[in-house]
Short mmCIF file of C-alpha atoms in Angstrom, two decimals:
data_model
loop_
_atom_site.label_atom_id
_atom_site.label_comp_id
_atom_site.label_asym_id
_atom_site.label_seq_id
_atom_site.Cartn_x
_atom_site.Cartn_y
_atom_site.Cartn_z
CA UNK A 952 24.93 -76.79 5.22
CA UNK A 953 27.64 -77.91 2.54
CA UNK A 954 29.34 -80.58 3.10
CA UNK A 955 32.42 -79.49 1.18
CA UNK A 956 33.44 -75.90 -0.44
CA UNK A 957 32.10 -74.61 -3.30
CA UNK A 958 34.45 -74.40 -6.61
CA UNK A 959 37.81 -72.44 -5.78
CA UNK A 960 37.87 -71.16 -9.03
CA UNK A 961 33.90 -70.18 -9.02
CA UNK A 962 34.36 -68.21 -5.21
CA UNK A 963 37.96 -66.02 -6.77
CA UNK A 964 35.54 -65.54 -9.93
CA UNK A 965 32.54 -64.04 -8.01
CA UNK A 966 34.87 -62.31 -5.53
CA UNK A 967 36.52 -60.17 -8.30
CA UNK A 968 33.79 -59.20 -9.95
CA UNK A 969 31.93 -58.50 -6.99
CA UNK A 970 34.77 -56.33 -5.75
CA UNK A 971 35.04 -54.73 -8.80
CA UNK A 972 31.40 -54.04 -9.82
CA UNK A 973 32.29 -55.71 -13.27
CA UNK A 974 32.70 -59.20 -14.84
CA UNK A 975 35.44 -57.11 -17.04
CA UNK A 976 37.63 -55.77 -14.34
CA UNK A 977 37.46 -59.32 -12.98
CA UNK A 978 38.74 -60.51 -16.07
CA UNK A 979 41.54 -58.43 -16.59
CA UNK A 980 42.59 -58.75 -12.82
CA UNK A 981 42.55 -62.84 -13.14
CA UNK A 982 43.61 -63.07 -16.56
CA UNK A 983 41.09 -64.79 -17.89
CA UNK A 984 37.83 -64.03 -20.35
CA UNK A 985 35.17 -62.37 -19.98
CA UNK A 986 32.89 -64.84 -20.52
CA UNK A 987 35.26 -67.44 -18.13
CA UNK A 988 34.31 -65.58 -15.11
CA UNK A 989 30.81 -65.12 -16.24
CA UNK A 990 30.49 -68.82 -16.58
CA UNK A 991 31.92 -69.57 -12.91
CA UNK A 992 29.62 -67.33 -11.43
CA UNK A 993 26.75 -68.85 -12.57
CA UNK A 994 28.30 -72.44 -11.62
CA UNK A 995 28.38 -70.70 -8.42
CA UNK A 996 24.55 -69.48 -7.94
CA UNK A 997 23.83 -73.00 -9.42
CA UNK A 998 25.79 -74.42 -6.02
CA UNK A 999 23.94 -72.08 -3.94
CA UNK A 1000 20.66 -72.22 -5.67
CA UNK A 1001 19.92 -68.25 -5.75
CA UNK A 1002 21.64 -65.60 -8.16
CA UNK A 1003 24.09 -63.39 -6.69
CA UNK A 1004 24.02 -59.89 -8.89
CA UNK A 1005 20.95 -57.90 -9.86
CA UNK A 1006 22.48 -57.19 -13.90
CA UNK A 1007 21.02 -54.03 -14.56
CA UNK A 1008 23.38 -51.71 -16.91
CA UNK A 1009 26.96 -52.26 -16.81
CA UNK A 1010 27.29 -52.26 -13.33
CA UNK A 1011 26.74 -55.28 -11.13
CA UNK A 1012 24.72 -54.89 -8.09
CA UNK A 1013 24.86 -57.68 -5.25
CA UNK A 1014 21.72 -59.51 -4.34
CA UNK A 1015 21.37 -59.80 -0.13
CA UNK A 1016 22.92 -63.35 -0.04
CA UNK A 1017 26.19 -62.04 -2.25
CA UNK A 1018 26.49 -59.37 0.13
CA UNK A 1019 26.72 -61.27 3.33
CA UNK A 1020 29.04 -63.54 1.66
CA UNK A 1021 31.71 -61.33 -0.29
CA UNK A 1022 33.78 -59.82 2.91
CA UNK A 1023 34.45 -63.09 4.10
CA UNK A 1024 35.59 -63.72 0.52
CA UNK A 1025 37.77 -61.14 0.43
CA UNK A 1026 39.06 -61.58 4.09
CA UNK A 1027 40.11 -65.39 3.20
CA UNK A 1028 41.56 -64.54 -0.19
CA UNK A 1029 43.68 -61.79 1.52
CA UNK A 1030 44.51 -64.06 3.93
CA UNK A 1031 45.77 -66.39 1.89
CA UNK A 1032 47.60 -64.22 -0.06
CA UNK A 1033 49.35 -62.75 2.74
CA UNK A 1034 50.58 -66.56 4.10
CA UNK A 1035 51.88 -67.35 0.58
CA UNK A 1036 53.90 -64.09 0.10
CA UNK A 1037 54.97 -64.96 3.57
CA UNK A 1038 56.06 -68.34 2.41
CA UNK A 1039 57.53 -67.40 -0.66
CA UNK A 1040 59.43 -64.45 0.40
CA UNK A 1041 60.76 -65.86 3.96
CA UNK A 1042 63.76 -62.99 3.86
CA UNK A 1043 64.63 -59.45 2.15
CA UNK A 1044 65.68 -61.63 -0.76
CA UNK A 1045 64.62 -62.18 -4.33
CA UNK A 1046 63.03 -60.32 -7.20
CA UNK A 1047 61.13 -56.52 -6.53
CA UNK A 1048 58.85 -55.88 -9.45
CA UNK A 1049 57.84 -51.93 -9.63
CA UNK A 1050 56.19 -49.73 -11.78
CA UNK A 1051 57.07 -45.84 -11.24
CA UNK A 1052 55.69 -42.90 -12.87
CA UNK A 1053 58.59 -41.76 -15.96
CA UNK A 1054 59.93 -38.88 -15.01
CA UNK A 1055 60.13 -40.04 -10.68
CA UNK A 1056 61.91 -43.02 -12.36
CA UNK A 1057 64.13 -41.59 -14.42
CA UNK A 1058 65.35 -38.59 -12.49
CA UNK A 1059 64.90 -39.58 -9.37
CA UNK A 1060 64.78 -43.23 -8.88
CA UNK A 1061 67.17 -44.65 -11.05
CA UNK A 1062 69.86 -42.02 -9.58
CA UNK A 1063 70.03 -43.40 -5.88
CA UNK A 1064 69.31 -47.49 -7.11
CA UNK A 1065 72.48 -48.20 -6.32
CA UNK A 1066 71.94 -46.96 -2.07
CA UNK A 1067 69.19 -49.66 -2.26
CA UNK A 1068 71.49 -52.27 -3.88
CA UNK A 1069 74.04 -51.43 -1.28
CA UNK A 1070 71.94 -51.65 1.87
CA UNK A 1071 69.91 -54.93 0.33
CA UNK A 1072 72.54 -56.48 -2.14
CA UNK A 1073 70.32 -59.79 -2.36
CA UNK A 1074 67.34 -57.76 -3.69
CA UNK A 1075 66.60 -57.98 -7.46
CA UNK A 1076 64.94 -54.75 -9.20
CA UNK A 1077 62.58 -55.03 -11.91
CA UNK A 1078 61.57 -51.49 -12.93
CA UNK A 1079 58.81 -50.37 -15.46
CA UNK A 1080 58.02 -46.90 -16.71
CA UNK A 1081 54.25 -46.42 -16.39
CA UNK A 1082 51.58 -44.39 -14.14
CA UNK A 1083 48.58 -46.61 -15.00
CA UNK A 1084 46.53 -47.69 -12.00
CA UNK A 1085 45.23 -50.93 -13.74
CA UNK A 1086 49.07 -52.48 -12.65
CA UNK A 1087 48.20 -52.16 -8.97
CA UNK A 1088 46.10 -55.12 -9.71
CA UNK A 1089 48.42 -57.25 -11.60
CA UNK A 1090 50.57 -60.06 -10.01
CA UNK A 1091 53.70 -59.24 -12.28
CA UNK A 1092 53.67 -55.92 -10.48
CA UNK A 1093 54.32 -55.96 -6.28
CA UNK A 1094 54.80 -52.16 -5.76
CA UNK A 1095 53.28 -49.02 -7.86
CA UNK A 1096 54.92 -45.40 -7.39
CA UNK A 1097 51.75 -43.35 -8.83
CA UNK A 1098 50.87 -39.70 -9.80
CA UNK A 1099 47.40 -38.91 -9.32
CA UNK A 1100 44.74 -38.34 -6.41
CA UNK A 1101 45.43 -41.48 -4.02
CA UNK A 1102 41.66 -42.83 -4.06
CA UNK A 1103 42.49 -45.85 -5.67
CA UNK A 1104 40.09 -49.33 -4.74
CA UNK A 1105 41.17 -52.25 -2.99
CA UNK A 1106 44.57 -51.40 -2.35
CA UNK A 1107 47.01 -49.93 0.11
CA UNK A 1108 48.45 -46.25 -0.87
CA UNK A 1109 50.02 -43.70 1.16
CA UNK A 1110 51.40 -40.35 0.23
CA UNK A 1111 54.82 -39.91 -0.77
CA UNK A 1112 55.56 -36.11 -1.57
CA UNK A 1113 53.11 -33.38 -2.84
CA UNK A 1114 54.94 -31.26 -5.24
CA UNK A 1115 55.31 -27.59 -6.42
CA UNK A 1116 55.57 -26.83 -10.43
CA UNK A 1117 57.24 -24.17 -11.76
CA UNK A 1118 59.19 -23.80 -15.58
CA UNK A 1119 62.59 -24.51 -16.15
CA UNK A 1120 64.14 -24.22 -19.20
CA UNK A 1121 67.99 -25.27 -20.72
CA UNK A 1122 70.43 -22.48 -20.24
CA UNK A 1123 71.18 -22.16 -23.61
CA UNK A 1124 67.70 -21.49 -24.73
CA UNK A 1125 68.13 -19.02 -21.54
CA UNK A 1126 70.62 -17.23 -22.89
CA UNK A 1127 69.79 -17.09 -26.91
CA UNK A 1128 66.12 -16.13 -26.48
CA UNK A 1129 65.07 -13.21 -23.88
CA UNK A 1130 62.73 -15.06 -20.85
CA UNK A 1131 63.07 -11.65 -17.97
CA UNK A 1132 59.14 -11.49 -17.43
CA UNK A 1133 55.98 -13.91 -17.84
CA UNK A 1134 54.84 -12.25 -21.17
CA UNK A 1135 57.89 -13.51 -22.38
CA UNK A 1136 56.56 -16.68 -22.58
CA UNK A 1137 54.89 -16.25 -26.10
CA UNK A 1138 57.78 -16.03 -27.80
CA UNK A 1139 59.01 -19.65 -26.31
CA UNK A 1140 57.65 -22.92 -27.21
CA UNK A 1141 55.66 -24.53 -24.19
CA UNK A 1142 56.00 -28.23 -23.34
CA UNK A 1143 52.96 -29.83 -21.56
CA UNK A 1144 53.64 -33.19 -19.75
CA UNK A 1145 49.88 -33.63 -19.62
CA UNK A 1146 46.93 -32.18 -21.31
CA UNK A 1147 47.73 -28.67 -20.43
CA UNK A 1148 45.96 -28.26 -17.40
CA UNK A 1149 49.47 -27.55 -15.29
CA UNK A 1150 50.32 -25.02 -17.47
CA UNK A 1151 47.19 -22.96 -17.22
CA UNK A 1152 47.56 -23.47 -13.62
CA UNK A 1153 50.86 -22.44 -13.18
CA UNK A 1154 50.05 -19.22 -15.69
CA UNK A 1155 46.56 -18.37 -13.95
CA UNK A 1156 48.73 -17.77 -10.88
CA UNK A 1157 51.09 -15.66 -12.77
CA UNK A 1158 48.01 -13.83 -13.84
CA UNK A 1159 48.78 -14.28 -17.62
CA UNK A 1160 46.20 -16.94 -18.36
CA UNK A 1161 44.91 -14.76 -21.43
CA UNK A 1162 48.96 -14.56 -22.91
CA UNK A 1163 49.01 -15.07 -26.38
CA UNK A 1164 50.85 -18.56 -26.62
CA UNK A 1165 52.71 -19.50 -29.78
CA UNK A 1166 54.03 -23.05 -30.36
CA UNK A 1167 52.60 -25.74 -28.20
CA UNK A 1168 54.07 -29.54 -28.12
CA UNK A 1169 51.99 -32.21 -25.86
CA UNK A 1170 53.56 -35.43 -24.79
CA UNK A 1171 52.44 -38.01 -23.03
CA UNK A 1172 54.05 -37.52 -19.63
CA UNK A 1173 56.29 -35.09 -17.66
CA UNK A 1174 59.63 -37.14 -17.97
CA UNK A 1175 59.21 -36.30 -21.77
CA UNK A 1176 58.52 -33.06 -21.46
CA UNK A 1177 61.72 -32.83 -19.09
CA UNK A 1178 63.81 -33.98 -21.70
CA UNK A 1179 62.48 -31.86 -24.65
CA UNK A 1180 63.64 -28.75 -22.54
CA UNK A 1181 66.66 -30.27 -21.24
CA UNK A 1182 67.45 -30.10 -24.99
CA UNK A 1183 66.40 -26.91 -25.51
CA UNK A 1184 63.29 -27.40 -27.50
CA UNK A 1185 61.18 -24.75 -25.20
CA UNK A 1186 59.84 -24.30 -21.84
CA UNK A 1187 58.70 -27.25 -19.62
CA UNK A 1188 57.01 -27.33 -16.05
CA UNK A 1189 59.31 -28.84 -13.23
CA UNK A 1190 58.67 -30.31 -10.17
CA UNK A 1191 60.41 -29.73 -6.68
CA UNK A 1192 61.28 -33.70 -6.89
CA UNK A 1193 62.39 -35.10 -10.70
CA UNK A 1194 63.89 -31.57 -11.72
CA UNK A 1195 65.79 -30.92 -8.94
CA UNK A 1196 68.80 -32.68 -9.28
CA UNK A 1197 69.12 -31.15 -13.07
CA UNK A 1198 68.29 -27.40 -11.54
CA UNK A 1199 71.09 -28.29 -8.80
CA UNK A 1200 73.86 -29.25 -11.56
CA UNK A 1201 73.01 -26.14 -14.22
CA UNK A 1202 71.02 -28.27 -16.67
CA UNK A 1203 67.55 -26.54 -16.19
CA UNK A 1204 67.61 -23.09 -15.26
CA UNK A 1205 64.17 -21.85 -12.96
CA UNK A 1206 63.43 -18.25 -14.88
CA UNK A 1207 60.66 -17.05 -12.52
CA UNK A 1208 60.50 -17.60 -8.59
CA UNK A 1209 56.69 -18.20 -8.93
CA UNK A 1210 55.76 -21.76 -8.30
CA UNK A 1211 52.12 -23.94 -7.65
CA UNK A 1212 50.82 -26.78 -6.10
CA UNK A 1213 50.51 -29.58 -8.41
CA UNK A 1214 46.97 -31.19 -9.32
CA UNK A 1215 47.63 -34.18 -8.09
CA UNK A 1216 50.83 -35.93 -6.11
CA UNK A 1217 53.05 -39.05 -5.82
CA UNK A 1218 51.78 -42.03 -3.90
CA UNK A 1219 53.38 -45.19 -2.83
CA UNK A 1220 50.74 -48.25 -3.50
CA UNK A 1221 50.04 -52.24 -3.54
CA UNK A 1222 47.80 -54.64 -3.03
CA UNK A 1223 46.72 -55.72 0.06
CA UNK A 1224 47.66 -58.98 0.51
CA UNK A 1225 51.43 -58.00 -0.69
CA UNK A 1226 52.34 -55.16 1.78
CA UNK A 1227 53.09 -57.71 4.50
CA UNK A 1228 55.81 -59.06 2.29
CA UNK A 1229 59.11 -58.41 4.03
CA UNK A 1230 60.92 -57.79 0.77
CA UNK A 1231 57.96 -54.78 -0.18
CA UNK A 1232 58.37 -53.69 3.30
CA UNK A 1233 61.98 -52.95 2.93
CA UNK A 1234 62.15 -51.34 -0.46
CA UNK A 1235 58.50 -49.15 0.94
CA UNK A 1236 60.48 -48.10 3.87
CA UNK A 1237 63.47 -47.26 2.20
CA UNK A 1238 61.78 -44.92 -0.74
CA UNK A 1239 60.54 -43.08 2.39
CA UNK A 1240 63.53 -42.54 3.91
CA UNK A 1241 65.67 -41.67 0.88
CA UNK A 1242 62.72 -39.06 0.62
CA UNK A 1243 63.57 -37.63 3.38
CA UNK A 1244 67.17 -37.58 3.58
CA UNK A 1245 66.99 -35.62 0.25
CA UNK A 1246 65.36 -32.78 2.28
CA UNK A 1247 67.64 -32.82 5.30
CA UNK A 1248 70.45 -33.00 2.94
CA UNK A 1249 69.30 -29.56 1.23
CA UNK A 1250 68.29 -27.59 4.14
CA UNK A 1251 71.54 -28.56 5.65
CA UNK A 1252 73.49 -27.37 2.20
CA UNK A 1253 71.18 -24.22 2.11
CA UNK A 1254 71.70 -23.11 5.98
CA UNK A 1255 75.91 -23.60 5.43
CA UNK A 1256 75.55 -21.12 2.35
CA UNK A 1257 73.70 -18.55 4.41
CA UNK A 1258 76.13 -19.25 7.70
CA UNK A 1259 78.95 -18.29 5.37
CA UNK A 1260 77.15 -15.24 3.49
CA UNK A 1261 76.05 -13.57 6.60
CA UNK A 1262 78.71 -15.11 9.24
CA UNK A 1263 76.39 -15.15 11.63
CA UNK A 1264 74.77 -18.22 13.71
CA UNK A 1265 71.43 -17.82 14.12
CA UNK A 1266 71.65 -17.66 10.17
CA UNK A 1267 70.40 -21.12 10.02
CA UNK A 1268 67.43 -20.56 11.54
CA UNK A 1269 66.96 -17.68 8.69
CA UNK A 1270 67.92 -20.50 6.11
CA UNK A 1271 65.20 -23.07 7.46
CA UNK A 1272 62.71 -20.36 7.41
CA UNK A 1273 63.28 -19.15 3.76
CA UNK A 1274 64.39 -21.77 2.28
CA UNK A 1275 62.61 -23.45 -0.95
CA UNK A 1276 63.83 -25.91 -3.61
CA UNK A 1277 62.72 -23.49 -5.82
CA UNK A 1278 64.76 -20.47 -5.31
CA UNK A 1279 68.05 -22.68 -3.82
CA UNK A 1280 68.12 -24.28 -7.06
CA UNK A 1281 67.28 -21.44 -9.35
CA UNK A 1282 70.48 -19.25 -7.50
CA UNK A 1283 72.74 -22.02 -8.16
CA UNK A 1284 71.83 -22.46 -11.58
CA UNK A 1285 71.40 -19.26 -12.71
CA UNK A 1286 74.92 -18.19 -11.85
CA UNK A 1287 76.50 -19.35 -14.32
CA UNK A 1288 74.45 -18.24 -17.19
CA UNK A 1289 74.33 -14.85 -16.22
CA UNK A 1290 78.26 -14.62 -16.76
CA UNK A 1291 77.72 -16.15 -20.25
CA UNK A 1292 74.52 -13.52 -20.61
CA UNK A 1293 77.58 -10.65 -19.63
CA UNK A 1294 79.69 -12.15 -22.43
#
């Protein structure tokens, strides 16, 4: 038996890299070399007298010993983690650090900051534009608001909102360049907010996946793309969530009701050890329930419209069945550039 503990700095070094299956991944996520955490592992096997990874390849594999002592590693670091969050954020007060995917950030996000500042006015915001995965395991990021698939390692994530895709385009393109039918399409510029896999999705459900396309712009995500159309430079995909404020106030019109599932949706993630933080718990809780308000706030809008159009009570129940972001926003922004269209 020891008769003290082996190196701090030697157990964090051999946790991360067995966690990660890589002496590089532990490098990033502590900051240091590569060949820093290569050297405190082996002043770790020379502690214990036995190596602890079979190197074969790239991939580290755990020898027997290493894996009967990395979960209580991970346990204790977690642990610890937890009770210095704990201790360092006693209250809802202080500094939030988030990264949010660019377009939730800018048209969604940064829209209602100010109900979070008003319901926790002693909570700092420190928001960066990014959907890279790597910052869930950074300590100068506490909360990541990701697009993807949700199977991310060693973290907490839990979904936010799936979302629907469907074009949208400014009404002034709209109304200068003819867009009544799907084939109508190749005359307009399309403007991919990812590699253009959305767009043959959305167009293989339209059955026009073998359209002749003409000009093609790729950027690097959707909250580019957004704003390229918004300034009439083409034909974007929109989302139920980031375009639906712009759809709602005539900015983007929605030309076609026809609408998909995305590929992949929005989660809410973090490490482990810094969900128990009260001040991630509040701001986690809150993005959830502005979520949802959002929705009872437009079926609510979309059941008075039909009460009114059909005078009739049992109207709303016709509204909650029909309704879809799609098609309320699309009639509310459409109206006004079909009176230009008459003109």
């Amino acid at each position: 038996m020891f008769n003290r503990l082996p190196p701090l700095n030697s157990l964090r070094a051999f946790e991360a890299a067995a966690r990660r299956g890589s002496v590089s991944a532990a490098a990033r996520e502590l900051n240091v070399t590569h060949g820093a955490v290569s050297h405190q592992i082996k002043a770790l096997e020379a502690v214990f007298g036995t190596p602890l990874f079979e190197r074969n390849g790239k991939r580290l594999k755990l020898t027997p010993q290493a894996a009967l002592l990395l979960p209580a590693l991970t346990h204790a670091f977690e642990n610890i983690a937890a009770a210095t969050a704990l201790v360092t954020r006693p209250s809802t007060s202080g500094s939030l650090r988030i990264s949010c995917v660019p377009a939730l950030l800018s048209f969604w996000l940064i829209p209602r900051m100010h109900q979070f500042s008003e319901q926790f006015p002693d909570i700092s915001l420190t928001l960066v534009a990014s959907n890279d995965p790597e910052l869930l395991y950074s300590p100068d990021i506490d909360v990541c608001i990701l697009y993807g698939d949700g199977t991310w390692l060693d973290c907490w994530a839990r979904l936010w909102s799936n979302l629907q895709l469907f074009p949208v385009v400014s009404p002034t393109l709209m109304n200068s360049r003819a867009l009544r039918s799907v084939r109508d399409l190749r005359d307009h510029v399309l403007l991919h907010g990812d590699d253009g896999r959305e767009w043959n999705t959305w167009l293989a459900a339209a059955d026009a996946l073998d359209m002749p396309r003409g000009r093609q712009h790729f950027m690097s995500d959707a909250r580019l793309s957004t704003e390229a159309a918004l300034s009439g430079q083409g034909v974007a995909l929109g989302d139920t969530i980031t375009a639906g404020s712009l759809i709602a106030q005539g900015e983007l019109v929605v030309p076609f009701d026809l609408s998909v599932p995305a590929n992949d949706a929005f989660y809410v993630a973090c490490r482990n050890e810094v969900r128990s933080a009260p001040i991630v718990k509040v701001f986690v809780d809150w993005f959830f329930s502005a979520l949802e308000s959002d929705r009872g706030a437009e079926l609510q809008a979309s059941a008075r419209r039909a009460i009114r159009g059909r005078g009739r009570v049992d109207a709303l129940a016709a509204a909650a069945e029909s309704f879809t972001p799609v098609s309320r926003a699309r009639a509310a922004a459409q109206r006004p550039v079909k009176r230009r269209l008459k003109s």
